[in-house]
CSV table of C-alpha atoms in Angstrom, one decimal:
chain,number,residue,atom,x,y,z
A,1,MET,CA,43.5,391.2,47.0
A,2,SER,CA,41.6,389.8,50.0
A,3,ARG,CA,39.3,386.8,49.6
A,4,ARG,CA,36.3,389.0,50.5
A,5,SER,CA,37.1,391.6,47.9
A,6,GLY,CA,37.7,388.9,45.3
A,7,ILE,CA,34.3,387.5,45.9
A,8,LEU,CA,32.7,391.0,45.6
A,9,GLU,CA,34.6,391.7,42.3
A,10,PHE,CA,33.4,388.3,40.9
A,11,ALA,CA,29.8,389.0,41.8
A,12,VAL,CA,29.8,392.6,40.4
A,13,LEU,CA,31.3,391.3,37.1
A,14,GLY,CA,28.7,388.6,37.0
A,15,LEU,CA,25.7,390.9,37.6
A,16,LEU,CA,27.0,393.5,35.1
A,17,ARG,CA,27.4,390.8,32.5
A,18,GLU,CA,23.6,390.6,32.6
A,19,SER,CA,23.1,394.3,32.0
A,20,PRO,CA,24.6,397.7,32.9
A,21,MET,CA,23.6,399.1,36.3
A,22,HIS,CA,23.8,402.1,38.6
A,23,GLY,CA,25.7,401.5,41.9
A,24,TYR,CA,22.4,401.6,43.7
A,25,GLU,CA,21.0,398.9,41.5
A,26,LEU,CA,24.1,396.8,42.0
A,27,ARG,CA,24.0,397.1,45.7
A,28,LYS,CA,20.3,396.1,45.7
A,29,ARG,CA,21.0,393.0,43.6
A,30,LEU,CA,23.9,392.0,45.7
A,31,ASN,CA,21.8,392.3,48.9
A,32,THR,CA,18.7,390.5,47.6
A,33,SER,CA,20.2,387.9,45.2
A,34,LEU,CA,23.4,387.0,47.0
A,35,GLY,CA,22.9,386.5,50.7
A,36,VAL,CA,26.7,386.7,51.4
A,37,PHE,CA,26.5,390.4,50.6
A,38,ARG,CA,23.5,391.3,52.8
A,39,ALA,CA,25.5,393.5,55.1
A,40,PHE,CA,27.8,395.7,53.1
A,41,SER,CA,27.8,399.4,52.3
A,42,TYR,CA,28.7,401.7,49.4
A,43,GLY,CA,32.0,402.3,51.2
A,44,THR,CA,32.8,398.7,50.2
A,45,LEU,CA,31.2,398.7,46.8
A,46,TYR,CA,32.6,401.8,45.3
A,47,PRO,CA,36.3,401.1,45.9
A,48,CYS,CA,35.6,397.8,44.2
A,49,LEU,CA,34.0,399.5,41.2
A,50,LYS,CA,36.8,402.0,40.9
A,51,THR,CA,39.3,399.1,40.9
A,52,LEU,CA,37.4,397.3,38.2
A,53,VAL,CA,37.3,400.5,36.1
A,54,ALA,CA,41.0,401.0,36.6
A,55,ASN,CA,41.7,397.4,35.4
A,56,GLY,CA,39.7,398.1,32.2
A,57,TRP,CA,37.0,395.6,33.1
A,58,LEU,CA,34.3,398.2,33.5
A,59,ILE,CA,33.5,401.6,32.1
A,60,GLU,CA,31.6,404.4,33.6
A,61,GLU,CA,28.8,406.1,31.6
A,62,PRO,CA,26.4,408.9,32.6
A,63,GLY,CA,22.8,407.8,33.3
A,64,ASN,CA,20.5,408.2,30.4
A,65,THR,CA,17.1,408.2,32.1
A,66,PRO,CA,15.1,411.5,32.4
A,67,GLU,CA,15.6,411.4,36.2
A,68,ASP,CA,19.3,411.2,35.7
A,69,ALA,CA,19.4,414.0,33.2
A,70,LEU,CA,17.5,416.3,35.7
A,71,ALA,CA,19.5,415.3,38.7
A,72,ALA,CA,22.4,417.7,38.3
A,73,PRO,CA,20.5,421.0,37.4
A,74,LEU,CA,17.7,420.4,39.9
A,75,SER,CA,19.6,419.1,42.9
A,76,GLY,CA,23.1,420.3,42.3
A,77,ARG,CA,24.3,416.7,42.5
A,78,ARG,CA,26.0,414.7,39.8
A,79,ALA,CA,23.8,412.4,37.7
A,80,LYS,CA,24.1,408.7,38.5
A,81,ILE,CA,26.8,406.7,36.9
A,82,VAL,CA,26.1,403.6,35.0
A,83,TYR,CA,28.7,400.8,35.1
A,84,ARG,CA,29.1,398.7,31.9
A,85,LEU,CA,31.1,395.5,31.4
A,86,THR,CA,33.8,395.8,28.8
A,87,ALA,CA,34.9,393.0,26.4
A,88,GLU,CA,38.0,392.6,28.6
A,89,GLY,CA,35.8,392.4,31.7
A,90,LYS,CA,33.6,389.7,30.1
A,91,GLU,CA,36.7,387.7,29.2
A,92,HIS,CA,38.0,388.1,32.8
A,93,PHE,CA,34.7,387.0,34.3
A,94,GLU,CA,34.6,383.9,32.0
A,95,ASP,CA,38.1,383.1,33.2
A,96,LEU,CA,37.0,383.4,36.8
A,97,LEU,CA,34.0,381.1,36.0
A,98,SER,CA,36.3,378.4,34.7
A,99,GLN,CA,38.4,378.3,37.9
A,100,THR,CA,37.8,375.3,40.2
A,101,GLY,CA,40.5,375.8,42.9
A,102,PRO,CA,40.0,375.4,46.6
A,103,ASP,CA,38.6,379.0,47.0
A,104,ALA,CA,35.5,377.9,44.9
A,105,TYR,CA,34.6,375.5,47.7
A,106,GLU,CA,34.7,377.9,50.6
A,107,ASP,CA,31.5,379.0,52.3
A,108,GLU,CA,31.2,382.6,50.9
A,109,HIS,CA,32.8,382.0,47.6
A,110,PHE,CA,30.8,378.9,46.9
A,111,ALA,CA,27.5,380.8,47.4
A,112,ALA,CA,28.6,383.5,44.9
A,113,ARG,CA,29.8,380.8,42.4
A,114,PHE,CA,26.6,378.9,42.7
A,115,ALA,CA,24.5,382.1,42.0
A,116,PHE,CA,26.2,382.1,38.5
A,117,PHE,CA,26.0,378.4,37.7
A,118,GLY,CA,23.6,379.2,34.9
A,119,GLN,CA,26.6,380.9,33.1
A,120,THR,CA,29.0,378.1,34.0
A,121,SER,CA,29.8,375.0,31.9
A,122,ARG,CA,28.6,371.6,33.2
A,123,ASP,CA,32.2,370.2,33.7
A,124,VAL,CA,33.1,373.2,35.9
A,125,ARG,CA,29.9,372.9,37.8
A,126,MET,CA,30.6,369.3,38.5
A,127,ARG,CA,34.1,370.0,39.8
A,128,VAL,CA,32.9,372.8,42.0
A,129,LEU,CA,30.1,370.7,43.5
A,130,GLU,CA,32.3,367.7,44.0
A,131,GLY,CA,34.9,369.9,45.6
A,132,ARG,CA,32.4,371.5,47.9
A,133,ARG,CA,31.0,368.1,48.9
A,134,SER,CA,34.5,366.8,49.7
A,135,ARG,CA,35.2,369.8,51.8
A,136,LEU,CA,32.0,369.4,53.8
A,137,GLU,CA,32.5,365.7,54.3
A,138,GLU,CA,35.9,366.5,55.8
A,139,ARG,CA,34.3,369.1,58.0
A,140,LEU,CA,31.6,366.7,59.1
A,141,GLU,CA,34.2,364.0,60.0
A,142,LYS,CA,36.1,366.5,62.2
A,143,MET,CA,32.9,367.7,63.9
A,144,ARG,CA,31.9,364.1,64.7
A,145,ALA,CA,35.3,363.4,66.1
A,146,SER,CA,35.3,366.5,68.2
A,147,LEU,CA,31.8,365.8,69.5
A,148,ALA,CA,32.8,362.3,70.5
A,149,ARG,CA,35.8,363.6,72.5
A,150,THR,CA,34.0,366.4,74.3
A,151,ARG,CA,30.3,365.4,74.6
A,152,GLU,CA,30.7,364.3,78.3
A,153,ARG,CA,32.0,367.8,79.2
A,154,LEU,CA,29.3,369.7,77.4
A,155,ASP,CA,26.1,371.0,78.9
A,156,ASP,CA,22.8,370.2,77.1
A,157,TYR,CA,22.6,373.5,75.2
A,158,THR,CA,26.1,373.5,73.9
A,159,LEU,CA,25.6,369.8,72.9
A,160,GLU,CA,22.4,370.7,71.1
A,161,LEU,CA,24.2,373.6,69.3
A,162,GLN,CA,26.9,371.2,68.1
A,163,ARG,CA,24.3,368.7,66.9
A,164,HIS,CA,22.5,371.5,65.0
A,165,GLY,CA,25.7,372.5,63.3
A,166,MET,CA,26.3,368.9,62.2
A,167,GLU,CA,22.7,368.5,60.9
A,168,SER,CA,23.2,371.6,58.8
A,169,VAL,CA,26.3,370.2,57.2
A,170,GLU,CA,24.7,366.8,56.7
A,171,ARG,CA,21.7,368.5,55.0
A,172,GLU,CA,24.0,370.4,52.6
A,173,VAL,CA,25.9,367.2,51.8
A,174,ARG,CA,22.6,365.6,50.9
A,175,TRP,CA,21.6,368.6,48.7
A,176,LEU,CA,25.0,368.5,47.0
A,177,ASN,CA,24.5,364.7,46.3
A,178,GLU,CA,21.2,365.5,44.6
A,179,LEU,CA,22.7,368.3,42.5
A,180,ILE,CA,25.7,366.1,41.4
A,181,GLU,CA,23.4,363.3,40.4
A,182,SER,CA,21.2,365.7,38.5
A,183,GLU,CA,24.3,367.1,36.7
A,184,ARG,CA,25.4,363.6,35.9
A,185,ALA,CA,22.0,362.7,34.5
A,186,GLY,CA,22.1,365.8,32.3
A,187,ARG,CA,25.5,365.0,31.1
A,188,ASP,CA,24.5,361.5,30.2
A,189,GLN,CA,21.6,362.9,28.1
A,190,GLN,CA,24.3,364.8,26.0
A,191,ARG,CA,26.1,361.6,25.0
A,192,PRO,CA,25.5,360.6,21.3
A,193,GLU,CA,22.7,358.2,20.6
A,194,PRO,CA,23.5,354.9,18.9
A,195,ASP,CA,22.7,356.5,15.5
A,196,GLY,CA,25.2,359.2,16.2
A,197,SER,CA,22.8,362.0,17.0
A,198,ALA,CA,23.1,364.0,20.2
A,199,GLN,CA,20.8,366.4,22.1
A,200,GLN,CA,22.1,369.9,22.0
A,201,ASP,CA,21.9,372.4,24.9
A,202,SER,CA,20.2,375.7,24.1
A,203,THR,CA,22.4,377.8,26.5
A,204,SER,CA,26.1,378.3,26.9
A,205,GLY,CA,26.0,377.1,30.5
A,206,GLU,CA,24.4,373.8,29.5
A,207,SER,CA,21.5,374.3,31.9
A,208,GLY,CA,19.3,371.5,32.8
A,209,GLY,CA,21.3,369.9,35.6
A,210,LEU,CA,19.3,371.4,38.5
A,211,PRO,CA,16.5,369.5,40.1
A,212,ARG,CA,13.1,370.4,38.5
A,213,PRO,CA,10.2,371.9,40.4
A,214,GLY,CA,8.8,369.3,42.8
A,215,ASP,CA,12.2,367.7,43.4
A,216,THR,CA,13.8,367.9,46.8
A,217,PRO,CA,14.8,371.5,47.5
A,218,GLY,CA,18.3,372.6,48.6
A,219,PRO,CA,19.3,373.7,52.1
A,220,ASP,CA,18.0,376.7,53.9
A,221,PRO,CA,20.2,379.7,53.0
A,222,SER,CA,22.3,380.4,55.9
A,223,ASP,CA,19.0,403.9,50.5
A,224,ASP,CA,21.7,405.8,49.5
A,225,THR,CA,22.0,407.1,45.9
A,226,ALA,CA,25.0,406.4,43.7
A,227,THR,CA,27.5,409.0,42.9
């Protein structure tokens, strides 16, 4: 399985964990909620859905809205199919959420992972954020070294482009630092008080680590019918 298809499968499972959806609804959510999927087609989505069904992670059900019920007799087309996450699919998605390997830090996969941080445990969030920061710090060091070697040979526009790229990475590192500090502060709040009591989270993902409204924001984010 390619890295791109793996990211798509992860995102589809995550969205269907929230609620069953038609293929059209899935594509819309992927386009609008996850920027990494802005440019992809049903020709990419439906093979992914078929694979997930074959693996037993999704099931296909006929649409149950009045529009779906009338689709076949009135238009001669099949009613829309609704995709639902199975118990095995939920278990598989939770296993994917717990993974913190190098793929979780890469540009596209990190964006998809971050979109589902609300469903991810705090310890896993911390490892992914710290891994992403480490990866970007390595990238930034290489960019600075490259610029120092070549800046005398670059024209003004190429030099400005390189500076812009470095500033973008620096901005994301600052954002990651803020998120990591917020996660640490949230984790400290979970530690037992001297009398032995401890605050309890109200969600399985232990939400509360993100900066609150008014805090410094993160970095700028870099119709067919279903059959």
